[in-house]
Amino acid sequence: MSRGLFIGRFQPFHKGHYLALKDILSREDEVIIAIGSTQDSYTLENPLTAGERLEMIYHLLKIEGWLGRAYIVQVPDAHEYAVWPGRVIAYSPKFDRVYSGNEVVLMLFERFGYPTVRIPHYKRDLYKGEEIRRRIIAGEPWEHLVPEPILEKLKEFNFVERILRLAKKSGDE
Amino acid sequence: MSRGLFIGRFQPFHKGHYLALKDILSREDEVIIAIGSTQDSYTLENPLTAGERLEMIYHLLKIEGWLGRAYIVQVPDAHEYAVWPGRVIAYSPKFDRVYSGNEVVLMLFERFGYPTVRIPHYKRDLYKGEEIRRRIIAGEPWEHLVPEPILEKLKEFNFVERILRLAKKSGDE
Amino acid sequence: MSRGLFIGRFQPFHKGHYLALKDILSREDEVIIAIGSTQDSYTLENPLTAGERLEMIYHLLKIEGWLGRAYIVQVPDAHEYAVWPGRVIAYSPKFDRVYSGNEVVLMLFERFGYPTVRIPHYKRDLYKGEEIRRRIIAGEPWEHLVPEPILEKLKEFNFVERILRLAKKSGDE
Amino acid sequence: MSRGLFIGRFQPFHKGHYLALKDILSREDEVIIAIGSTQDSYTLENPLTAGERLEMIYHLLKIEGWLGRAYIVQVPDAHEYAVWPGRVIAYSPKFDRVYSGNEVVLMLFERFGYPTVRIPHYKRDLYKGEEIRRRIIAGEPWEHLVPEPILEKLKEFNFVERILRLAKKSGDE
Amino acid sequence: MSRGLFIGRFQPFHKGHYLALKDILSREDEVIIAIGSTQDSYTLENPLTAGERLEMIYHLLKIEGWLGRAYIVQVPDAHEYAVWPGRVIAYSPKFDRVYSGNEVVLMLFERFGYPTVRIPHYKRDLYKGEEIRRRIIAGEPWEHLVPEPILEKLKEFNFVERILRLAKKSGDE
Amino acid sequence: MSRGLFIGRFQPFHKGHYLALKDILSREDEVIIAIGSTQDSYTLENPLTAGERLEMIYHLLKIEGWLGRAYIVQVPDAHEYAVWPGRVIAYSPKFDRVYSGNEVVLMLFERFGYPTVRIPHYKRDLYKGEEIRRRIIAGEPWEHLVPEPILEKLKEFNFVERILRLAKKSGDE
């Protein structure tokens, strides 16, 4: 029985994440989807709460029939890179390999002796949280960049309205 | 669609938790199982990591066929009771009611306007994490106090050995 | 212009605090009332929130006509004694002397060169937060132990009911 | 009896804050002035300590005769937006409405069911902490941008000297 | 080149620590002395600051001629056992083995694959921080329980007076 | 006996630090080298761990024959400037003077009554952590900017490879 760890912030979960997840599921028996920076929400960079991110990923897993092979864990930042892998390990079932597209994540787990796999970026300029948030603010089409079940949940969360309010120039506090 | 929130530390998940969970599932469409004090592990009071607790509950849900109706969330303590419900809310999908046997938990959520349900204690003196840990240290039978799928995972985690080592009188640091 | 700092948790503000405050106001032009452990509330030891504590003290100051000579500051614990006086200093207007009945508080401020005054305990066994909370749980008279304006506010906050709920033996989480 | 909550960092308290405060006092019986980010000081963005900010606002309230209708509370950042309103609530007397010019503050309190009022910006480009700090560094006139009692206190705190030192290009640590 | 890690709180450094240190130096080329719980001081349990602990150990190393083979590191608690070894690793030069008399410390490092050595307790009931502090309060002889260079420093720090003040029953805050 | 405190992040320790250290040792009997921001590592701005920084400075002190006159302390950030000097004081042996090239550091210690000395910058544009990191990324010569014993250790730590990996544009999380 093999398990892969897939780490991201998922703000939101997009088609790049979806392709990576599918790829990991083709290589491993089970996958652990680790939602990072769970303490963040209601910022332009991190608009969704940890609960919303969990709910939308759960919904996708359910529709895809992957619930029985995927764990979702929620990992708050340690604000101290050297101890962060220890926290991910403590919040997750045991795993054999770490999948990430982020060079620092790979380095940090290598320090603790974990095998790592560099995830290729699929259509990197499009499948990207930042690009999705930019398009919403600019009023450009973005819905084709996320899987259908995710889109349903984002509508339920009033994602567009939230992004637009967060983008408003705030006053001097 | 209704959702109930069920909060606990689950050190470990025992038959009292199981009966409560079954009861909640008979009243609500979906349940959110919130694992609290996720920062704690490797103490006598809190021996299991957040990942192990998630894994054993997931295993139970899978065997019972409840994976499609139950979310598992992981909530670190806020060390500040007044803000703690806000954190639970942020880490969970939206919910309608809070289930707990703990008076303080009920009070804290009432302050934020949530309906609460007091969970009755089933065989309170037996179905209790503290009692299970006490029995392991004393070498008394304890395995009948947790559901079968939980027991399998506890064996995998070397739960008994961990409890026994944690119980050793530690030296002067 | 001289200023004294008066530190406490005020759970609740009782007649011992009142006598000390009066005494400080007779020696100094102004007093800073520093509410400590502001992060704590809804525990038996620390039942009131920082906001409730501020409100009840403010109410007393208003009725006594002391609002123009007294500042109320709210200082969260540092969980690191050696830096705690630095935090009190940062949250307060400048002060000349520290008043406290707590030996550790006096030591910590002496390290930073502050003159300290040991507050005598007035009817120490009676005028004491712990004793007030004990009496409420035991159903004994306690209302004569707090100044009248404080009592009004405690009623508004449902203090008795809160203490009684907090005292209920909580279930196994 | 109605109470409004007025939140800001007040670095420093300027005429825009003064006009907003006056406006709130005309609509509510009492106002709670919540000083945010109390943990910050001695940075260009947040030069004043929480104690200095409290002292200058207290001084203004005293001179205006508003001490009997205004509470000042000090709220450290939660570094977790979703729980921050819970902390403001815990540090404040109960309130009925939230006043702010900051869109995110309004959103966060709306999530908890609070009525919110968007404060209009008075001479937005002038009445602004950032602009005041910029003018001090540039040696331009700025004193007319803050109310007279605030100015007195800023002089006492050597505000100008502090800003100028903080603005010095610091060396490589 | 081999390095051993020796962890303790050293409140204060006593002859049991000394014998252990000597033993480690006979087995390893270099030793890292890790002072733990550096955030604590001025409590009965943890009277000395991290700086005082470092200074007294440095003084001993100097007199013994061990300065060239021993590092002293200062590690604040993580308040989360599962990540704590990661922090010790980050604050220390690389090491090959962990020496401790504390079962939990050994378990935590074993999880990360480190070889561990259980330190035997030398005169366990005597060579013990708790016993030293108890004797000081009781007015019993204690000076023979710590190495001479440590004693010199403890006198410089007014250790006895500090313990006695900390032991005074503090008033109700 | 006089002691000076020398504070820095030492990312890495360069010849500017070396010259300052030499200068302090010519004025004081002993020096305390305080490594700041110990919680940071594996970022471009702060690539080295606290343990690596301690090890490289220790190595230099050993080679220079300064081990007997220099303490190395490790101080995590307080994320609250007003309390930070209190933390430095608690983590260090007592000191008489603070040496720094950073205006804010000087201001913060002056508030607590410490004499401060402004360290002159030696070849400021060259002897600078930022410049060293920039040169490594650009493939330009940098090794002459750090003392020889430091360079040995940086090689041991694979400093160049780390900087290059950290500089890689990371993917969208």
PDB file of C-alpha atoms in Angstrom, chain A residues 3 30 38-39 41 49-52 54-55 58-59 62 66-76 87 89-94 153 156, chain B residues 3 30 38-39 41 49-52 54-55 58-59 62 66-76 87 89-94 153 156:
ATOM      1  CA  ARG A   3       0.601   6.818  -0.210  1.00  0.00           C
ATOM      2  CA  GLU A  30      -3.905   6.506  -1.760  1.00  0.00           C
ATOM      3  CA  THR A  38      -5.228  27.053   6.815  1.00  0.00           C
ATOM      4  CA  GLN A  39      -5.026  30.108   9.065  1.00  0.00           C
ATOM      5  CA  SER A  41      -8.694  33.556   4.494  1.00  0.00           C
ATOM      6  CA  THR A  49     -11.360  29.585   4.462  1.00  0.00           C
ATOM      7  CA  ALA A  50      -9.861  26.202   5.298  1.00  0.00           C
ATOM      8  CA  GLY A  51     -13.377  24.830   5.649  1.00  0.00           C
ATOM      9  CA  GLU A  52     -14.465  26.039   2.228  1.00  0.00           C
ATOM     10  CA  LEU A  54     -11.979  21.259   2.324  1.00  0.00           C
ATOM     11  CA  GLU A  55     -15.633  21.283   1.281  1.00  0.00           C
ATOM     12  CA  TYR A  58     -14.471  16.803  -0.803  1.00  0.00           C
ATOM     13  CA  HIS A  59     -17.248  17.551  -3.303  1.00  0.00           C
ATOM     14  CA  LYS A  62     -17.204  12.485  -4.141  1.00  0.00           C
ATOM     15  CA  TRP A  66     -12.251   9.062  -5.126  1.00  0.00           C
ATOM     16  CA  LEU A  67     -13.444   9.499  -1.548  1.00  0.00           C
ATOM     17  CA  GLY A  68     -12.234   6.031  -0.584  1.00  0.00           C
ATOM     18  CA  ARG A  69      -8.680   6.686  -1.733  1.00  0.00           C
ATOM     19  CA  ALA A  70      -8.095  10.257  -0.609  1.00  0.00           C
ATOM     20  CA  TYR A  71      -7.584  11.921   2.763  1.00  0.00           C
ATOM     21  CA  ILE A  72      -7.887  15.673   3.201  1.00  0.00           C
ATOM     22  CA  VAL A  73      -5.764  17.208   5.942  1.00  0.00           C
ATOM     23  CA  GLN A  74      -5.577  20.838   7.108  1.00  0.00           C
ATOM     24  CA  VAL A  75      -2.171  22.190   8.055  1.00  0.00           C
ATOM     25  CA  PRO A  76      -1.674  25.649   9.569  1.00  0.00           C
ATOM     26  CA  ARG A  87       3.895  19.601  11.288  1.00  0.00           C
ATOM     27  CA  ILE A  89       3.859  14.755   9.074  1.00  0.00           C
ATOM     28  CA  ALA A  90       1.960  15.095  12.369  1.00  0.00           C
ATOM     29  CA  TYR A  91      -1.296  16.149  10.695  1.00  0.00           C
ATOM     30  CA  SER A  92      -1.199  13.409   8.027  1.00  0.00           C
ATOM     31  CA  PRO A  93      -1.482   9.636   7.881  1.00  0.00           C
ATOM     32  CA  LYS A  94       1.960   8.150   7.084  1.00  0.00           C
ATOM     33  CA  LYS A 153     -19.084  25.201  -4.683  1.00  0.00           C
ATOM     34  CA  GLU A 156     -22.313  28.620  -3.321  1.00  0.00           C
TER      35      GLU A 156
ATOM     36  CA  ARG B   3     -25.313  19.460   8.896  1.00  0.00           C
ATOM     37  CA  GLU B  30     -24.254  15.227   6.997  1.00  0.00           C
ATOM     38  CA  THR B  38      -4.580  18.986  16.824  1.00  0.00           C
ATOM     39  CA  GLN B  39      -1.311  20.507  18.053  1.00  0.00           C
ATOM     40  CA  SER B  41       0.393  14.435  20.632  1.00  0.00           C
ATOM     41  CA  THR B  49      -1.172  12.815  16.436  1.00  0.00           C
ATOM     42  CA  ALA B  50      -3.812  14.696  14.462  1.00  0.00           C
ATOM     43  CA  GLY B  51      -2.940  12.552  11.453  1.00  0.00           C
ATOM     44  CA  GLU B  52      -3.418   9.297  13.308  1.00  0.00           C
ATOM     45  CA  LEU B  54      -7.893  11.440  11.221  1.00  0.00           C
ATOM     46  CA  GLU B  55      -6.722   8.124   9.775  1.00  0.00           C
ATOM     47  CA  TYR B  58     -11.536   7.769   8.210  1.00  0.00           C
ATOM     48  CA  HIS B  59     -11.021   3.995   8.418  1.00  0.00           C
ATOM     49  CA  LYS B  62     -15.065   3.767   5.233  1.00  0.00           C
ATOM     50  CA  TRP B  66     -20.335   6.779   5.918  1.00  0.00           C
ATOM     51  CA  LEU B  67     -17.544   8.451   3.925  1.00  0.00           C
ATOM     52  CA  GLY B  68     -20.059  10.208   1.683  1.00  0.00           C
ATOM     53  CA  ARG B  69     -21.870  11.865   4.569  1.00  0.00           C
ATOM     54  CA  ALA B  70     -19.032  12.819   6.881  1.00  0.00           C
ATOM     55  CA  TYR B  71     -16.303  15.464   6.763  1.00  0.00           C
ATOM     56  CA  ILE B  72     -13.272  15.308   9.050  1.00  0.00           C
ATOM     57  CA  VAL B  73     -11.708  18.644   9.985  1.00  0.00           C
ATOM     58  CA  GLN B  74      -8.626  19.356  12.112  1.00  0.00           C
ATOM     59  CA  VAL B  75      -8.767  22.338  14.445  1.00  0.00           C
ATOM     60  CA  PRO B  76      -5.755  23.521  16.449  1.00  0.00           C
ATOM     61  CA  ARG B  87     -11.706  29.064  14.331  1.00  0.00           C
ATOM     62  CA  ILE B  89     -16.286  27.808  11.938  1.00  0.00           C
ATOM     63  CA  ALA B  90     -13.401  28.760   9.642  1.00  0.00           C
ATOM     64  CA  TYR B  91     -12.010  25.225   9.423  1.00  0.00           C
ATOM     65  CA  SER B  92     -15.420  23.584   8.773  1.00  0.00           C
ATOM     66  CA  PRO B  93     -18.039  23.549   6.031  1.00  0.00           C
ATOM     67  CA  LYS B  94     -21.096  25.507   7.182  1.00  0.00           C
ATOM     68  CA  LYS B 153      -5.548   1.223  13.465  1.00  0.00           C
ATOM     69  CA  GLU B 156      -0.920  -0.318  13.523  1.00  0.00           C
TER      70      GLU B 156
END
